[in-house]
Amino acid sequence: MIFIENEHIKVSFAAKGAELQSILGTNSLTEYMWSGDANYWGKFSPVLFPIVGALKDNTYQFEDKSYQLSRHGFARDMEFEYHHINEQEILFTLTHSDETLKVYPFEFKLSLRYKLSGASLSCTYEVTNPAEKELLFSIGGHPAFAVPLNKQGTYTDYFLSFNNDIELTYYHIVDNLISDKKSVLKLDEGKLTLQHNLFYDDALVIKNLKSDSISILNTKNYNGLAFNFKDFPYFGIWAAKDADFVCLEPWCGIADGINHNQQLKDKEGIVTLAAKQEWKRTWQVTCF
């Protein structure tokens, strides 16, 4: 494993997918990340690139050609190069190749920069367009946090606390695509009690989240975390069926709608990056 650490937390990664796999409290030995139990879901925190979610028929059109990509794209399954900036910062990098160009006809450089500050870990997505033409992409996070922490209490002892929402309007997923059906979850003073059946029909997909901070808290003790994000226009909340975790997923991009025309340039949430430009977004988790 690859890791960075300070006096508060030790954070571990895999080079495959530049995937965050562990956030361990140095003194408390509290593990904040999901265990990766493959009986439920064998991942920890995949990066979603160059698409978020699924394409209609796993296919998109660009410049009169048809391409196929599986759900969430290819970056999570590829080996990243990495180097330690220092003991508390590490940079993972993936660039286009002959392999990626067959399914995604764009030159790119994708970097994930992880950095510690006290009991906080930040993850910055850095996308660079080295080409002379526009780069079209989506990107998102998918970190899975353990619930309950240290196996103390039950799933329903935990809740999500939103800093600026009183209700959540979410879109239903049908056959991996975003449907027109919406539902509303009323929050109790910004709080949503976690229940496994919330996710039996897949993720809660939110397009109009007002909050930029969501905390995972519980009714038994003070252990938890705060998840902060900014300038991600979409958000997903998900867990595998009956699994003891919850994913907090900030997205710049979204799965295709059921009526999408499959044209990449028309895809909802697609980011257009001009030639020779760079793009960044950051999320941060603070453990306590």
Coordinates of C-alpha atoms in Angstrom, one line a residue:
M1 CA 0.0 0.0 0.0
I2 CA 0.9 3.6 -0.6
F3 CA 0.4 6.0 2.3
I4 CA 0.8 9.5 3.7
E5 CA 0.4 10.3 7.4
N6 CA 0.6 12.9 10.2
E7 CA 0.0 12.9 13.9
H8 CA -3.8 12.7 13.4
I9 CA -4.5 10.3 10.5
K10 CA -2.8 7.7 8.2
V11 CA -4.2 7.5 4.7
S12 CA -3.6 4.6 2.3
F13 CA -4.1 4.3 -1.4
A14 CA -3.7 1.9 -4.3
A15 CA -2.0 2.9 -7.6
K16 CA -4.9 1.2 -9.5
G17 CA -7.4 4.0 -9.9
A18 CA -5.5 6.2 -7.5
E19 CA -8.0 4.9 -5.1
L20 CA -8.2 6.1 -1.5
Q21 CA -8.7 2.9 0.6
S22 CA -8.1 3.8 4.2
I23 CA -8.3 6.7 6.6
L24 CA -7.2 5.5 10.0
G25 CA -7.2 7.7 13.1
T26 CA -3.6 7.5 14.5
N27 CA -4.5 7.6 18.2
S28 CA -8.1 6.2 18.2
L29 CA -7.4 3.5 15.5
T30 CA -10.8 4.4 14.1
E31 CA -11.2 3.3 10.4
Y32 CA -13.3 5.9 8.6
M33 CA -13.4 4.1 5.2
W34 CA -15.5 1.1 4.1
S35 CA -13.8 -2.3 4.3
G36 CA -14.2 -3.1 0.6
D37 CA -16.0 -6.4 1.4
A38 CA -16.5 -7.8 -2.1
N39 CA -19.7 -9.7 -0.9
Y40 CA -21.3 -6.3 -1.0
W41 CA -19.1 -3.9 -3.0
G42 CA -15.4 -4.5 -3.5
K43 CA -14.3 -0.8 -4.0
F44 CA -13.5 2.0 -1.6
S45 CA -13.4 5.3 -3.4
P46 CA -13.2 5.1 -7.2
V47 CA -12.7 8.1 -9.3
L48 CA -15.3 8.5 -12.0
F49 CA -13.7 9.7 -15.3
P50 CA -14.3 10.5 -18.1
I51 CA -18.0 9.9 -17.4
V52 CA -20.1 9.8 -14.3
G53 CA -22.7 7.0 -14.2
A54 CA -23.9 5.1 -17.2
L55 CA -24.3 6.0 -20.9
K56 CA -27.5 5.1 -22.7
D57 CA -26.7 1.6 -24.2
N58 CA -23.1 2.2 -22.9
T59 CA -22.6 4.3 -26.1
Y60 CA -22.0 7.9 -27.1
Q61 CA -21.6 9.8 -30.3
F62 CA -18.8 12.3 -31.1
E63 CA -18.0 13.8 -34.4
D64 CA -20.1 11.2 -36.3
K65 CA -18.4 8.3 -34.6
S66 CA -19.8 5.9 -32.0
Y67 CA -17.8 4.9 -28.9
Q68 CA -18.5 2.7 -26.0
L69 CA -17.7 3.2 -22.3
S70 CA -18.8 1.2 -19.3
R71 CA -20.4 2.8 -16.3
H72 CA -18.2 5.5 -14.6
G73 CA -15.5 5.3 -17.2
F74 CA -12.1 3.7 -17.3
A75 CA -9.9 5.7 -14.9
R76 CA -10.9 3.6 -11.8
D77 CA -9.4 0.5 -13.5
M78 CA -6.1 1.9 -14.7
E79 CA -2.7 2.2 -13.1
F80 CA -1.7 5.7 -12.2
E81 CA 1.8 7.0 -11.8
Y82 CA 2.5 8.6 -8.5
H83 CA 5.1 10.5 -6.5
H84 CA 5.2 11.8 -2.9
I85 CA 5.3 15.6 -2.8
N86 CA 6.2 15.2 0.9
E87 CA 5.1 13.0 3.9
Q88 CA 1.6 14.6 3.8
E89 CA 0.9 15.0 0.1
I90 CA 0.9 12.6 -2.9
L91 CA 0.1 13.1 -6.5
F92 CA -1.3 10.4 -8.8
T93 CA -1.4 11.0 -12.6
L94 CA -3.0 9.3 -15.6
T95 CA -2.5 10.4 -19.2
H96 CA -4.2 9.4 -22.5
S97 CA -2.8 6.4 -24.3
D98 CA -3.5 4.4 -27.5
E99 CA -5.8 2.3 -25.3
T100 CA -7.9 5.2 -24.0
L101 CA -8.0 6.9 -27.4
K102 CA -9.9 3.9 -28.8
V103 CA -12.8 4.5 -26.5
Y104 CA -12.4 8.2 -25.7
P105 CA -10.9 10.3 -28.5
F106 CA -9.4 13.0 -26.4
E107 CA -5.9 13.8 -25.1
F108 CA -5.9 14.5 -21.4
K109 CA -3.9 14.5 -18.2
L110 CA -5.8 13.6 -15.0
S111 CA -4.2 14.1 -11.6
L112 CA -5.5 13.3 -8.1
R113 CA -3.8 15.3 -5.5
Y114 CA -4.3 14.1 -1.9
K115 CA -3.1 16.3 0.9
L116 CA -3.3 16.2 4.7
S117 CA -3.9 19.1 7.0
G118 CA -4.5 18.2 10.7
A119 CA -7.3 15.6 10.8
S120 CA -8.4 16.6 7.3
L121 CA -7.7 15.0 3.9
S122 CA -8.4 16.9 0.7
C123 CA -8.7 15.4 -2.8
T124 CA -8.2 17.7 -5.7
Y125 CA -9.1 16.6 -9.2
E126 CA -6.9 18.3 -11.8
V127 CA -7.7 17.9 -15.5
T128 CA -5.4 19.3 -18.1
N129 CA -6.1 19.6 -21.8
P130 CA -2.8 19.3 -23.7
A131 CA -4.5 19.3 -27.1
E132 CA -5.4 22.0 -29.6
K133 CA -9.1 21.1 -29.4
E134 CA -11.7 21.1 -26.7
L135 CA -11.7 18.3 -24.1
L136 CA -15.2 17.0 -23.1
F137 CA -15.3 15.1 -19.8
S138 CA -17.2 14.4 -16.6
I139 CA -15.6 13.6 -13.2
G140 CA -16.8 12.6 -9.8
G141 CA -15.9 11.1 -6.4
H142 CA -17.3 8.0 -4.9
P143 CA -15.8 7.6 -1.4
A144 CA -17.5 5.0 0.9
F145 CA -17.4 5.7 4.6
A146 CA -17.9 3.1 7.3
V147 CA -21.3 3.1 9.1
P148 CA -21.1 2.3 12.0
L149 CA -17.6 3.4 12.9
N150 CA -15.6 0.8 14.9
K151 CA -18.7 -1.4 14.7
Q152 CA -20.2 0.7 17.5
G153 CA -24.0 1.0 17.3
T154 CA -26.2 0.2 14.3
Y155 CA -26.7 1.7 10.9
T156 CA -29.8 3.6 12.0
D157 CA -27.9 5.2 14.9
Y158 CA -26.2 7.3 12.2
F159 CA -27.5 10.2 10.2
L160 CA -26.4 12.7 7.6
S161 CA -26.4 16.4 8.6
F162 CA -26.7 18.9 5.7
N163 CA -25.6 22.4 6.4
N164 CA -28.0 24.2 4.1
D165 CA -31.0 22.0 3.1
I166 CA -34.3 21.3 4.7
E167 CA -35.4 18.7 2.1
L168 CA -33.8 16.6 -0.7
T169 CA -35.3 16.3 -4.1
Y170 CA -33.8 13.3 -5.8
Y171 CA -34.1 11.6 -9.2
H172 CA -34.8 7.9 -9.6
I173 CA -32.5 5.7 -11.6
V174 CA -34.1 3.3 -14.0
D175 CA -31.8 0.8 -15.7
N176 CA -28.8 2.9 -14.7
L177 CA -30.2 6.0 -16.4
I178 CA -31.7 9.1 -14.8
S179 CA -35.5 9.1 -15.1
D180 CA -37.9 11.9 -15.0
K181 CA -39.4 10.6 -11.7
K182 CA -38.5 12.7 -8.6
S183 CA -39.1 12.2 -4.9
V184 CA -38.7 14.4 -1.9
L185 CA -37.1 13.5 1.4
K186 CA -38.0 15.8 4.3
L187 CA -35.1 16.5 6.6
D188 CA -35.4 16.9 10.4
E189 CA -33.5 20.1 11.0
G190 CA -31.2 19.1 8.2
K191 CA -30.8 15.6 9.3
L192 CA -31.4 12.3 7.4
T193 CA -31.4 9.1 9.4
L194 CA -29.5 6.4 7.6
Q195 CA -31.6 3.3 6.7
H196 CA -30.5 0.5 4.3
N197 CA -33.8 0.7 2.4
L198 CA -33.0 4.2 1.3
F199 CA -30.7 2.7 -1.4
Y200 CA -32.6 -0.4 -2.4
D201 CA -33.5 1.3 -5.7
D202 CA -30.0 2.6 -6.3
A203 CA -28.4 6.0 -5.5
L204 CA -30.2 9.2 -4.5
V205 CA -29.3 11.5 -7.4
I206 CA -29.6 15.2 -6.5
K207 CA -29.3 18.1 -8.9
N208 CA -30.1 21.1 -6.7
L209 CA -28.3 20.4 -3.5
K210 CA -27.8 23.7 -1.6
S211 CA -25.4 22.3 1.0
D212 CA -21.7 22.3 0.5
S213 CA -21.0 20.3 3.7
I214 CA -22.5 17.0 4.9
S215 CA -21.5 15.4 8.2
I216 CA -21.9 11.8 9.2
L217 CA -22.8 11.8 12.9
N218 CA -24.5 9.4 15.3
T219 CA -26.6 9.4 18.4
K220 CA -24.2 7.3 20.5
N221 CA -20.9 9.2 20.6
Y222 CA -18.9 12.0 19.1
N223 CA -17.1 10.0 16.3
G224 CA -17.9 11.1 12.8
L225 CA -16.7 13.1 9.9
A226 CA -17.5 16.3 7.9
F227 CA -17.4 16.1 4.1
N228 CA -16.9 19.4 2.4
F229 CA -17.2 20.1 -1.3
K230 CA -17.7 23.1 -3.6
D231 CA -18.7 23.7 -7.2
F232 CA -19.9 20.2 -7.8
P233 CA -23.4 20.7 -9.5
Y234 CA -24.6 17.1 -8.8
F235 CA -24.4 14.8 -5.8
G236 CA -25.1 11.1 -5.2
I237 CA -25.8 9.3 -2.0
W238 CA -25.5 5.5 -2.2
A239 CA -24.8 2.2 -0.5
A240 CA -24.9 -1.4 -1.7
K241 CA -27.8 -3.3 -0.5
D242 CA -27.6 -3.9 3.3
A243 CA -23.9 -2.9 3.4
D244 CA -22.5 -1.0 6.3
F245 CA -21.3 2.1 4.5
V246 CA -22.6 5.3 2.8
C247 CA -21.1 6.9 -0.2
L248 CA -21.0 10.7 -0.4
E249 CA -20.5 11.5 -4.1
P250 CA -19.7 15.0 -5.5
W251 CA -20.1 15.0 -9.3
C252 CA -19.3 17.3 -12.2
G253 CA -21.4 15.2 -14.5
I254 CA -24.3 12.8 -14.3
A255 CA -25.6 9.6 -15.9
D256 CA -27.5 9.9 -19.2
G257 CA -31.2 10.6 -19.0
I258 CA -33.5 8.0 -20.4
N259 CA -34.3 10.3 -23.3
H260 CA -30.8 11.5 -24.1
N261 CA -29.7 11.7 -27.7
Q262 CA -26.3 10.1 -26.9
Q263 CA -24.4 13.0 -28.4
L264 CA -21.5 13.7 -26.0
K265 CA -21.6 17.4 -26.6
D266 CA -25.3 17.5 -25.5
K267 CA -24.7 15.3 -22.4
E268 CA -26.1 16.9 -19.2
G269 CA -23.3 18.2 -17.0
I270 CA -20.5 17.6 -19.5
V271 CA -17.5 19.8 -18.8
T272 CA -15.9 21.6 -21.8
L273 CA -12.3 22.5 -21.3
A274 CA -10.6 24.7 -23.9
A275 CA -7.3 23.8 -25.5
K276 CA -4.2 24.0 -23.2
Q277 CA -6.3 24.8 -20.1
E278 CA -6.5 23.3 -16.6
W279 CA -9.5 22.6 -14.4
K280 CA -9.7 21.8 -10.7
R281 CA -12.2 20.8 -8.1
T282 CA -11.7 19.7 -4.5
W283 CA -13.5 17.8 -1.8
Q284 CA -12.3 17.4 1.8
V285 CA -13.1 15.0 4.7
T286 CA -12.4 15.9 8.3
C287 CA -12.4 13.1 10.9
F288 CA -13.2 13.3 14.5

